[in-house]
Amino acid sequence: MRDEVILAIESSCDETAIAILKNGDDLLVNSVNTQIADHIRFGGVYPELASRLHLKNITSILSYSLSLKGFDYHDITHVAVTAGPGLPGALQIGNMAAKTIASYLEVPLVQVHHLAGHIYANEFAGEFHYPLLSLIVSGGNTELVYIKEPMKFQIIGETEDDAIGEAFDKVARALGLPYPGGVWIDKVSREENIPTFPLPKPKTLGYNFSYSGLKSHLVRLIDKEEKIDGKLKDETIKSYARSTEVSFINQLLDKTHQAAIDLNVKQIVVGGGVSANSYLRSEIVKRFENTDIKVLIPPLWCTTDNAAMIAKCAHHLIKKGEYASLSCSSFPDLDLEN
Ligand code: KG4
């Protein structure tokens, strides 16, 4: 039988990524071209620039990715692409490329939900055991997803306002740290014995989260702190960063722990950019170490946007025969549950 060779494309935000996955497990190529350096001067992702950079770079990243393992376009049996959610213009570039290749090669096209990709990225770390609970934490999402069987998603908790990554980035900016702020909050919090201070615990419904009030409270406190030549003292930055990290992540841990027990799940999987956070990665394992619930954490290379996770997910959709039409569109607000 012919090998299944999925060419996957991800372009939903500020990474142009291509992956080649053979027979569901064998990740042959994983190319990620990040635009972070181009967006730094805007303090966040500038959507129009993101689209232009995807358009400029996608063809060379494609040819480079295929050349890495001596592949030819004719070896590809399926083309997969992130359908949404994401930046409208950015998504269109990836989908246009995917449709063109699938149409030219006359192979099936598979459209993948970006968050489903982040969830299935964990399969690069180990096997899934259902029912499981997935915590998705990124610049735009903070969701608890119950997954009873492969590719069936039920959102049981979400942020009532800001996403955790967005809130991290805004606090970091108030502290004078560079973009992406969450990365720097993590970096400056890693010293031992940094003094922390308590922060209020937001009241939310059920398994929901909230970060907007906490973020505004922190920014107000930071504004009042003493500055020398417009800069905060190093100790002040570290103390705020560590206190923010502990408060933001503990909220995730408390809700995830409660939901996992209530729903009697077998496994927890974590995904999204914020799943790179060192405190989250160590504490979530500790939370469940004396229980029967196993925790899977994606490898660090798989926490940022990439196409390997899109290919993993596509492999499951192919098994279910779920293909997209060549006249499909992209979907900036795509829903995970339907
Ligand atoms: O999934 P992702 O790459 O894309 C978006 O959803 O935009 O997530 C990016 C987010 C940013 O807010 C970034 O600050 C945050 O993930 N992030 C982190 C860490 N690494 C990335 N937040 C906390 N700790 C980290 N180590």
PDB file of C-alpha atoms in Angstrom, residues 32-320:
ATOM      1  CA  VAL A  32       8.626  27.111  11.041  1.00  0.00           C
ATOM      2  CA  ASN A  33       9.359  30.623   9.884  1.00  0.00           C
ATOM      3  CA  THR A  34       8.409  33.021  12.670  1.00  0.00           C
ATOM      4  CA  GLN A  35       7.636  36.674  12.064  1.00  0.00           C
ATOM      5  CA  ILE A  36       8.116  37.707  15.714  1.00  0.00           C
ATOM      6  CA  ALA A  37      11.101  39.969  14.915  1.00  0.00           C
ATOM      7  CA  ASP A  38       9.034  41.801  12.277  1.00  0.00           C
ATOM      8  CA  HIS A  39       6.168  42.525  14.677  1.00  0.00           C
ATOM      9  CA  ILE A  40       8.222  43.539  17.738  1.00  0.00           C
ATOM     10  CA  ARG A  41       8.202  47.243  16.846  1.00  0.00           C
ATOM     11  CA  PHE A  42       4.367  47.192  16.853  1.00  0.00           C
ATOM     12  CA  GLY A  43       4.258  45.573  20.323  1.00  0.00           C
ATOM     13  CA  GLY A  44       2.065  42.753  18.954  1.00  0.00           C
ATOM     14  CA  VAL A  45       1.055  41.054  15.713  1.00  0.00           C
ATOM     15  CA  TYR A  46       0.203  43.581  12.950  1.00  0.00           C
ATOM     16  CA  PRO A  47      -2.326  41.617  10.819  1.00  0.00           C
ATOM     17  CA  GLU A  48      -1.676  43.225   7.424  1.00  0.00           C
ATOM     18  CA  LEU A  49       2.075  42.723   7.797  1.00  0.00           C
ATOM     19  CA  ALA A  50       1.467  39.083   8.820  1.00  0.00           C
ATOM     20  CA  SER A  51      -0.475  38.411   5.585  1.00  0.00           C
ATOM     21  CA  ARG A  52       2.186  40.061   3.416  1.00  0.00           C
ATOM     22  CA  LEU A  53       4.978  38.072   5.044  1.00  0.00           C
ATOM     23  CA  HIS A  54       3.073  34.783   4.630  1.00  0.00           C
ATOM     24  CA  LEU A  55       2.550  35.627   0.945  1.00  0.00           C
ATOM     25  CA  LYS A  56       6.196  36.591   0.494  1.00  0.00           C
ATOM     26  CA  ASN A  57       7.656  33.529   2.239  1.00  0.00           C
ATOM     27  CA  ILE A  58       5.311  30.588   1.735  1.00  0.00           C
ATOM     28  CA  THR A  59       6.626  29.413  -1.653  1.00  0.00           C
ATOM     29  CA  SER A  60      10.285  29.345  -0.594  1.00  0.00           C
ATOM     30  CA  ILE A  61       9.428  27.595   2.709  1.00  0.00           C
ATOM     31  CA  LEU A  62       7.448  25.006   0.724  1.00  0.00           C
ATOM     32  CA  SER A  63      10.258  24.270  -1.751  1.00  0.00           C
ATOM     33  CA  TYR A  64      12.830  24.235   1.060  1.00  0.00           C
ATOM     34  CA  SER A  65      10.690  21.811   3.132  1.00  0.00           C
ATOM     35  CA  LEU A  66      10.208  19.418   0.237  1.00  0.00           C
ATOM     36  CA  SER A  67      13.893  19.502  -0.660  1.00  0.00           C
ATOM     37  CA  LEU A  68      14.968  18.604   2.913  1.00  0.00           C
ATOM     38  CA  LYS A  69      14.101  14.912   2.514  1.00  0.00           C
ATOM     39  CA  GLY A  70      14.338  14.786  -1.247  1.00  0.00           C
ATOM     40  CA  PHE A  71      10.563  14.875  -1.630  1.00  0.00           C
ATOM     41  CA  ASP A  72       8.754  15.692  -4.775  1.00  0.00           C
ATOM     42  CA  TYR A  73       5.263  17.198  -4.897  1.00  0.00           C
ATOM     43  CA  HIS A  74       4.114  13.892  -6.443  1.00  0.00           C
ATOM     44  CA  ASP A  75       4.961  11.972  -3.211  1.00  0.00           C
ATOM     45  CA  ILE A  76       2.230  13.874  -1.348  1.00  0.00           C
ATOM     46  CA  THR A  77      -0.980  11.922  -0.789  1.00  0.00           C
ATOM     47  CA  HIS A  78      -2.915  14.548   1.242  1.00  0.00           C
ATOM     48  CA  VAL A  79      -2.713  18.291   1.804  1.00  0.00           C
ATOM     49  CA  ALA A  80      -3.755  19.679   5.203  1.00  0.00           C
ATOM     50  CA  VAL A  81      -4.217  23.287   6.236  1.00  0.00           C
ATOM     51  CA  THR A  82      -5.384  25.342   9.206  1.00  0.00           C
ATOM     52  CA  ALA A  83      -8.919  26.448   8.347  1.00  0.00           C
ATOM     53  CA  GLY A  84      -9.256  28.800  11.352  1.00  0.00           C
ATOM     54  CA  PRO A  85      -9.573  30.460  13.738  1.00  0.00           C
ATOM     55  CA  GLY A  86      -6.968  33.109  13.037  1.00  0.00           C
ATOM     56  CA  LEU A  87      -6.217  36.346  11.202  1.00  0.00           C
ATOM     57  CA  PRO A  88      -8.409  36.508   8.057  1.00  0.00           C
ATOM     58  CA  GLY A  89      -5.687  37.532   5.590  1.00  0.00           C
ATOM     59  CA  ALA A  90      -3.099  35.202   7.080  1.00  0.00           C
ATOM     60  CA  LEU A  91      -5.437  32.192   6.874  1.00  0.00           C
ATOM     61  CA  GLN A  92      -6.262  32.956   3.247  1.00  0.00           C
ATOM     62  CA  ILE A  93      -2.627  32.664   2.163  1.00  0.00           C
ATOM     63  CA  GLY A  94      -2.223  29.158   3.648  1.00  0.00           C
ATOM     64  CA  ASN A  95      -5.590  27.988   2.327  1.00  0.00           C
ATOM     65  CA  MET A  96      -4.926  29.347  -1.156  1.00  0.00           C
ATOM     66  CA  ALA A  97      -1.574  27.532  -1.264  1.00  0.00           C
ATOM     67  CA  ALA A  98      -3.101  24.288   0.064  1.00  0.00           C
ATOM     68  CA  LYS A  99      -5.983  24.355  -2.404  1.00  0.00           C
ATOM     69  CA  THR A 100      -3.648  25.028  -5.317  1.00  0.00           C
ATOM     70  CA  ILE A 101      -1.368  22.096  -4.432  1.00  0.00           C
ATOM     71  CA  ALA A 102      -4.262  19.703  -3.725  1.00  0.00           C
ATOM     72  CA  SER A 103      -5.984  20.683  -6.951  1.00  0.00           C
ATOM     73  CA  TYR A 104      -2.816  20.364  -9.061  1.00  0.00           C
ATOM     74  CA  LEU A 105      -1.913  16.970  -7.544  1.00  0.00           C
ATOM     75  CA  GLU A 106      -5.526  15.756  -7.451  1.00  0.00           C
ATOM     76  CA  VAL A 107      -5.155  14.664  -3.814  1.00  0.00           C
ATOM     77  CA  PRO A 108      -7.638  15.198  -0.955  1.00  0.00           C
ATOM     78  CA  LEU A 109      -7.586  18.433   1.051  1.00  0.00           C
ATOM     79  CA  VAL A 110      -8.097  18.325   4.838  1.00  0.00           C
ATOM     80  CA  GLN A 111      -8.998  21.452   6.817  1.00  0.00           C
ATOM     81  CA  VAL A 112      -7.981  21.481  10.481  1.00  0.00           C
ATOM     82  CA  HIS A 113      -9.099  23.581  13.451  1.00  0.00           C
ATOM     83  CA  HIS A 114      -6.082  25.414  14.885  1.00  0.00           C
ATOM     84  CA  LEU A 115      -6.922  24.511  18.500  1.00  0.00           C
ATOM     85  CA  ALA A 116      -7.527  20.864  17.604  1.00  0.00           C
ATOM     86  CA  GLY A 117      -3.974  21.028  16.257  1.00  0.00           C
ATOM     87  CA  HIS A 118      -2.658  22.344  19.578  1.00  0.00           C
ATOM     88  CA  ILE A 119      -4.495  19.524  21.373  1.00  0.00           C
ATOM     89  CA  TYR A 120      -3.188  16.767  19.077  1.00  0.00           C
ATOM     90  CA  ALA A 121       0.365  18.204  19.255  1.00  0.00           C
ATOM     91  CA  ASN A 122       0.478  16.228  22.501  1.00  0.00           C
ATOM     92  CA  GLU A 123       0.505  12.997  20.512  1.00  0.00           C
ATOM     93  CA  PHE A 124       4.147  13.795  19.777  1.00  0.00           C
ATOM     94  CA  ALA A 125       4.648  13.291  23.562  1.00  0.00           C
ATOM     95  CA  GLY A 126       2.553  10.146  24.075  1.00  0.00           C
ATOM     96  CA  GLU A 127      -0.639   8.235  23.402  1.00  0.00           C
ATOM     97  CA  PHE A 128      -4.084   9.666  24.247  1.00  0.00           C
ATOM     98  CA  HIS A 129      -6.380   7.915  26.732  1.00  0.00           C
ATOM     99  CA  TYR A 130     -10.023   8.951  26.572  1.00  0.00           C
ATOM    100  CA  PRO A 131     -11.947  10.616  28.104  1.00  0.00           C
ATOM    101  CA  LEU A 132      -9.462  13.409  28.509  1.00  0.00           C
ATOM    102  CA  LEU A 133      -9.387  17.062  29.373  1.00  0.00           C
ATOM    103  CA  SER A 134      -7.379  19.580  27.388  1.00  0.00           C
ATOM    104  CA  LEU A 135      -6.215  22.946  28.661  1.00  0.00           C
ATOM    105  CA  ILE A 136      -5.549  25.303  25.751  1.00  0.00           C
ATOM    106  CA  VAL A 137      -3.692  28.449  26.711  1.00  0.00           C
ATOM    107  CA  SER A 138      -2.395  30.950  24.169  1.00  0.00           C
ATOM    108  CA  GLY A 139      -2.389  34.594  23.113  1.00  0.00           C
ATOM    109  CA  GLY A 140      -6.018  34.349  22.015  1.00  0.00           C
ATOM    110  CA  ASN A 141      -7.446  31.380  23.932  1.00  0.00           C
ATOM    111  CA  THR A 142      -7.959  30.043  27.423  1.00  0.00           C
ATOM    112  CA  GLU A 143     -10.192  26.985  27.186  1.00  0.00           C
ATOM    113  CA  LEU A 144     -10.892  23.754  28.985  1.00  0.00           C
ATOM    114  CA  VAL A 145     -12.030  21.146  26.497  1.00  0.00           C
ATOM    115  CA  TYR A 146     -13.571  17.780  27.357  1.00  0.00           C
ATOM    116  CA  ILE A 147     -12.754  15.107  24.760  1.00  0.00           C
ATOM    117  CA  LYS A 148     -14.707  11.881  25.117  1.00  0.00           C
ATOM    118  CA  GLU A 149     -13.517  10.297  21.859  1.00  0.00           C
ATOM    119  CA  PRO A 150     -11.045  11.262  19.106  1.00  0.00           C
ATOM    120  CA  MET A 151     -11.826  14.621  17.471  1.00  0.00           C
ATOM    121  CA  LYS A 152     -15.038  15.257  19.501  1.00  0.00           C
ATOM    122  CA  PHE A 153     -14.636  18.475  21.462  1.00  0.00           C
ATOM    123  CA  GLN A 154     -16.814  20.002  24.177  1.00  0.00           C
ATOM    124  CA  ILE A 155     -15.749  23.347  25.649  1.00  0.00           C
ATOM    125  CA  ILE A 156     -16.564  23.219  29.368  1.00  0.00           C
ATOM    126  CA  GLY A 157     -14.701  26.352  30.461  1.00  0.00           C
ATOM    127  CA  GLU A 158     -13.291  29.462  28.828  1.00  0.00           C
ATOM    128  CA  THR A 159     -12.106  32.930  29.653  1.00  0.00           C
ATOM    129  CA  GLU A 160     -14.868  35.416  30.406  1.00  0.00           C
ATOM    130  CA  ASP A 161     -12.682  38.281  29.142  1.00  0.00           C
ATOM    131  CA  ASP A 162      -8.959  38.342  28.179  1.00  0.00           C
ATOM    132  CA  ALA A 163      -6.974  35.260  27.165  1.00  0.00           C
ATOM    133  CA  ILE A 164      -4.137  34.401  29.549  1.00  0.00           C
ATOM    134  CA  GLY A 165      -1.376  35.049  26.949  1.00  0.00           C
ATOM    135  CA  GLU A 166      -2.833  38.442  26.055  1.00  0.00           C
ATOM    136  CA  ALA A 167      -2.964  39.375  29.775  1.00  0.00           C
ATOM    137  CA  PHE A 168       0.633  38.175  30.296  1.00  0.00           C
ATOM    138  CA  ASP A 169       1.729  40.314  27.322  1.00  0.00           C
ATOM    139  CA  LYS A 170      -0.028  43.434  28.673  1.00  0.00           C
ATOM    140  CA  VAL A 171       1.433  43.100  32.187  1.00  0.00           C
ATOM    141  CA  ALA A 172       4.864  42.481  30.646  1.00  0.00           C
ATOM    142  CA  ARG A 173       4.521  45.608  28.523  1.00  0.00           C
ATOM    143  CA  ALA A 174       3.667  47.681  31.642  1.00  0.00           C
ATOM    144  CA  LEU A 175       6.829  46.239  33.225  1.00  0.00           C
ATOM    145  CA  GLY A 176       8.881  47.387  30.218  1.00  0.00           C
ATOM    146  CA  LEU A 177       9.582  43.816  29.025  1.00  0.00           C
ATOM    147  CA  PRO A 178       9.790  43.056  25.269  1.00  0.00           C
ATOM    148  CA  TYR A 179       7.180  41.274  23.119  1.00  0.00           C
ATOM    149  CA  PRO A 180       6.096  38.464  23.408  1.00  0.00           C
ATOM    150  CA  GLY A 181       5.763  39.350  27.073  1.00  0.00           C
ATOM    151  CA  GLY A 182       4.742  35.928  28.392  1.00  0.00           C
ATOM    152  CA  VAL A 183       8.118  34.540  27.380  1.00  0.00           C
ATOM    153  CA  TRP A 184       9.890  37.299  29.339  1.00  0.00           C
ATOM    154  CA  ILE A 185       7.630  36.979  32.396  1.00  0.00           C
ATOM    155  CA  ASP A 186       8.740  33.320  32.469  1.00  0.00           C
ATOM    156  CA  LYS A 187      12.432  34.224  31.967  1.00  0.00           C
ATOM    157  CA  VAL A 188      12.665  36.865  34.696  1.00  0.00           C
ATOM    158  CA  SER A 189      10.689  34.707  37.164  1.00  0.00           C
ATOM    159  CA  ARG A 190      13.131  31.800  37.152  1.00  0.00           C
ATOM    160  CA  GLU A 191      15.527  33.001  39.878  1.00  0.00           C
ATOM    161  CA  GLU A 192      15.062  31.359  43.275  1.00  0.00           C
ATOM    162  CA  ASN A 193      13.462  33.176  46.224  1.00  0.00           C
ATOM    163  CA  ILE A 194      11.897  36.053  44.314  1.00  0.00           C
ATOM    164  CA  PRO A 195       9.484  37.714  46.796  1.00  0.00           C
ATOM    165  CA  THR A 196       5.840  37.513  45.658  1.00  0.00           C
ATOM    166  CA  PHE A 197       2.715  39.306  46.833  1.00  0.00           C
ATOM    167  CA  PRO A 198      -0.869  38.003  46.880  1.00  0.00           C
ATOM    168  CA  LEU A 199      -3.311  38.977  44.145  1.00  0.00           C
ATOM    169  CA  PRO A 200      -7.122  38.784  44.175  1.00  0.00           C
ATOM    170  CA  LYS A 201      -8.781  35.580  42.935  1.00  0.00           C
ATOM    171  CA  PRO A 202     -11.397  36.400  40.269  1.00  0.00           C
ATOM    172  CA  LYS A 203     -14.883  34.962  40.744  1.00  0.00           C
ATOM    173  CA  THR A 204     -16.060  33.172  37.609  1.00  0.00           C
ATOM    174  CA  LEU A 205     -18.832  30.798  36.587  1.00  0.00           C
ATOM    175  CA  GLY A 206     -18.110  27.051  36.707  1.00  0.00           C
ATOM    176  CA  TYR A 207     -14.819  26.182  35.041  1.00  0.00           C
ATOM    177  CA  ASN A 208     -14.439  29.629  33.451  1.00  0.00           C
ATOM    178  CA  PHE A 209     -11.409  31.873  33.824  1.00  0.00           C
ATOM    179  CA  SER A 210     -10.901  35.634  34.048  1.00  0.00           C
ATOM    180  CA  TYR A 211      -7.753  37.717  33.491  1.00  0.00           C
ATOM    181  CA  SER A 212      -8.896  41.220  32.561  1.00  0.00           C
ATOM    182  CA  GLY A 213      -9.528  42.522  36.114  1.00  0.00           C
ATOM    183  CA  LEU A 214      -6.252  41.053  37.381  1.00  0.00           C
ATOM    184  CA  LYS A 215      -4.348  42.554  34.446  1.00  0.00           C
ATOM    185  CA  SER A 216      -5.841  46.056  35.021  1.00  0.00           C
ATOM    186  CA  HIS A 217      -5.151  45.810  38.767  1.00  0.00           C
ATOM    187  CA  LEU A 218      -1.506  44.893  38.074  1.00  0.00           C
ATOM    188  CA  VAL A 219      -1.043  47.665  35.475  1.00  0.00           C
ATOM    189  CA  ARG A 220      -2.446  50.239  37.975  1.00  0.00           C
ATOM    190  CA  LEU A 221      -0.059  49.005  40.698  1.00  0.00           C
ATOM    191  CA  ILE A 222       2.910  49.075  38.273  1.00  0.00           C
ATOM    192  CA  ASP A 223       2.053  52.657  37.239  1.00  0.00           C
ATOM    193  CA  LYS A 224       2.439  53.775  40.856  1.00  0.00           C
ATOM    194  CA  GLU A 225       5.854  52.107  41.344  1.00  0.00           C
ATOM    195  CA  GLU A 226       9.020  54.191  41.574  1.00  0.00           C
ATOM    196  CA  LYS A 227      10.920  54.510  38.278  1.00  0.00           C
ATOM    197  CA  ILE A 228      14.436  55.724  37.536  1.00  0.00           C
ATOM    198  CA  ASP A 229      14.782  57.303  34.065  1.00  0.00           C
ATOM    199  CA  GLY A 230      11.388  55.761  33.246  1.00  0.00           C
ATOM    200  CA  LYS A 231      12.537  52.255  34.210  1.00  0.00           C
ATOM    201  CA  LEU A 232      11.445  50.042  37.094  1.00  0.00           C
ATOM    202  CA  LYS A 233      14.071  48.506  39.381  1.00  0.00           C
ATOM    203  CA  ASP A 234      15.104  44.925  38.462  1.00  0.00           C
ATOM    204  CA  GLU A 235      13.812  43.553  41.796  1.00  0.00           C
ATOM    205  CA  THR A 236      10.425  45.237  41.228  1.00  0.00           C
ATOM    206  CA  ILE A 237      10.145  43.699  37.733  1.00  0.00           C
ATOM    207  CA  LYS A 238      11.032  40.225  39.031  1.00  0.00           C
ATOM    208  CA  SER A 239       8.597  40.428  41.926  1.00  0.00           C
ATOM    209  CA  TYR A 240       5.712  41.545  39.669  1.00  0.00           C
ATOM    210  CA  ALA A 241       6.575  38.958  37.015  1.00  0.00           C
ATOM    211  CA  ARG A 242       6.693  36.081  39.497  1.00  0.00           C
ATOM    212  CA  SER A 243       3.526  37.180  41.350  1.00  0.00           C
ATOM    213  CA  THR A 244       1.675  37.513  38.011  1.00  0.00           C
ATOM    214  CA  GLU A 245       2.877  34.105  36.851  1.00  0.00           C
ATOM    215  CA  VAL A 246       1.869  32.351  40.082  1.00  0.00           C
ATOM    216  CA  SER A 247      -1.550  34.018  40.212  1.00  0.00           C
ATOM    217  CA  PHE A 248      -2.373  33.493  36.492  1.00  0.00           C
ATOM    218  CA  ILE A 249      -1.195  29.872  36.388  1.00  0.00           C
ATOM    219  CA  ASN A 250      -2.717  28.860  39.749  1.00  0.00           C
ATOM    220  CA  GLN A 251      -6.103  29.909  38.399  1.00  0.00           C
ATOM    221  CA  LEU A 252      -5.599  27.450  35.513  1.00  0.00           C
ATOM    222  CA  LEU A 253      -4.460  24.690  37.851  1.00  0.00           C
ATOM    223  CA  ASP A 254      -7.394  25.069  40.268  1.00  0.00           C
ATOM    224  CA  LYS A 255     -10.063  24.946  37.550  1.00  0.00           C
ATOM    225  CA  THR A 256      -8.385  22.124  35.634  1.00  0.00           C
ATOM    226  CA  HIS A 257      -7.972  20.071  38.794  1.00  0.00           C
ATOM    227  CA  GLN A 258     -11.627  20.503  39.774  1.00  0.00           C
ATOM    228  CA  ALA A 259     -12.920  19.683  36.272  1.00  0.00           C
ATOM    229  CA  ALA A 260     -10.667  16.607  35.964  1.00  0.00           C
ATOM    230  CA  ILE A 261     -12.048  15.168  39.208  1.00  0.00           C
ATOM    231  CA  ASP A 262     -15.690  16.061  38.471  1.00  0.00           C
ATOM    232  CA  LEU A 263     -15.529  14.499  34.989  1.00  0.00           C
ATOM    233  CA  ASN A 264     -13.436  11.525  36.001  1.00  0.00           C
ATOM    234  CA  VAL A 265     -11.005  11.890  33.100  1.00  0.00           C
ATOM    235  CA  LYS A 266      -8.046   9.594  32.449  1.00  0.00           C
ATOM    236  CA  GLN A 267      -5.680  12.222  31.126  1.00  0.00           C
ATOM    237  CA  ILE A 268      -4.889  15.918  30.955  1.00  0.00           C
ATOM    238  CA  VAL A 269      -3.220  17.394  27.870  1.00  0.00           C
ATOM    239  CA  VAL A 270      -1.951  20.953  27.627  1.00  0.00           C
ATOM    240  CA  GLY A 271      -1.438  23.084  24.517  1.00  0.00           C
ATOM    241  CA  GLY A 272      -0.889  26.560  23.065  1.00  0.00           C
ATOM    242  CA  GLY A 273       1.905  29.126  23.418  1.00  0.00           C
ATOM    243  CA  VAL A 274       1.494  29.555  27.191  1.00  0.00           C
ATOM    244  CA  SER A 275       2.013  25.791  27.668  1.00  0.00           C
ATOM    245  CA  ALA A 276       5.731  26.642  27.280  1.00  0.00           C
ATOM    246  CA  ASN A 277       5.567  28.334  30.702  1.00  0.00           C
ATOM    247  CA  SER A 278       7.998  26.642  33.092  1.00  0.00           C
ATOM    248  CA  TYR A 279       5.855  27.086  36.210  1.00  0.00           C
ATOM    249  CA  LEU A 280       2.758  25.652  34.466  1.00  0.00           C
ATOM    250  CA  ARG A 281       4.733  22.680  33.109  1.00  0.00           C
ATOM    251  CA  SER A 282       6.149  21.710  36.502  1.00  0.00           C
ATOM    252  CA  GLU A 283       3.094  22.519  38.656  1.00  0.00           C
ATOM    253  CA  ILE A 284       0.504  20.694  36.536  1.00  0.00           C
ATOM    254  CA  VAL A 285       2.535  17.499  36.817  1.00  0.00           C
ATOM    255  CA  LYS A 286       2.805  17.948  40.621  1.00  0.00           C
ATOM    256  CA  ARG A 287      -0.958  18.577  40.938  1.00  0.00           C
ATOM    257  CA  PHE A 288      -1.810  15.173  39.495  1.00  0.00           C
ATOM    258  CA  GLU A 289       1.184  13.091  40.595  1.00  0.00           C
ATOM    259  CA  ASN A 290      -0.717  11.268  43.364  1.00  0.00           C
ATOM    260  CA  THR A 291      -3.779  10.558  41.225  1.00  0.00           C
ATOM    261  CA  ASP A 292      -4.612   8.092  38.435  1.00  0.00           C
ATOM    262  CA  ILE A 293      -4.816  10.998  35.998  1.00  0.00           C
ATOM    263  CA  LYS A 294      -1.853  11.170  33.626  1.00  0.00           C
ATOM    264  CA  VAL A 295      -0.560  14.516  32.375  1.00  0.00           C
ATOM    265  CA  LEU A 296       0.813  14.956  28.842  1.00  0.00           C
ATOM    266  CA  ILE A 297       2.747  18.116  28.024  1.00  0.00           C
ATOM    267  CA  PRO A 298       3.714  18.916  24.443  1.00  0.00           C
ATOM    268  CA  PRO A 299       7.428  19.058  23.628  1.00  0.00           C
ATOM    269  CA  LEU A 300       8.614  22.688  23.774  1.00  0.00           C
ATOM    270  CA  TRP A 301       9.104  22.846  19.990  1.00  0.00           C
ATOM    271  CA  CYS A 302       5.396  22.043  19.631  1.00  0.00           C
ATOM    272  CA  THR A 303       4.011  24.760  21.944  1.00  0.00           C
ATOM    273  CA  THR A 304       4.335  27.554  19.387  1.00  0.00           C
ATOM    274  CA  ASP A 305       2.389  27.456  16.135  1.00  0.00           C
ATOM    275  CA  ASN A 306       3.632  24.787  13.738  1.00  0.00           C
ATOM    276  CA  ALA A 307       2.325  22.592  10.956  1.00  0.00           C
ATOM    277  CA  ALA A 308       3.321  19.258  12.548  1.00  0.00           C
ATOM    278  CA  MET A 309       0.317  19.516  14.874  1.00  0.00           C
ATOM    279  CA  ILE A 310      -1.938  20.289  11.876  1.00  0.00           C
ATOM    280  CA  ALA A 311      -0.629  17.159  10.125  1.00  0.00           C
ATOM    281  CA  LYS A 312      -1.234  15.035  13.286  1.00  0.00           C
ATOM    282  CA  CYS A 313      -4.812  16.200  13.444  1.00  0.00           C
ATOM    283  CA  ALA A 314      -5.292  15.733   9.709  1.00  0.00           C
ATOM    284  CA  HIS A 315      -4.195  12.109  10.100  1.00  0.00           C
ATOM    285  CA  HIS A 316      -7.213  11.518  12.407  1.00  0.00           C
ATOM    286  CA  LEU A 317      -9.565  13.335  10.030  1.00  0.00           C
ATOM    287  CA  ILE A 318      -8.304  11.224   7.114  1.00  0.00           C
ATOM    288  CA  LYS A 319      -9.080   8.060   9.129  1.00  0.00           C
ATOM    289  CA  LYS A 320     -12.629   9.390   9.539  1.00  0.00           C
TER     290      LYS A 320
END
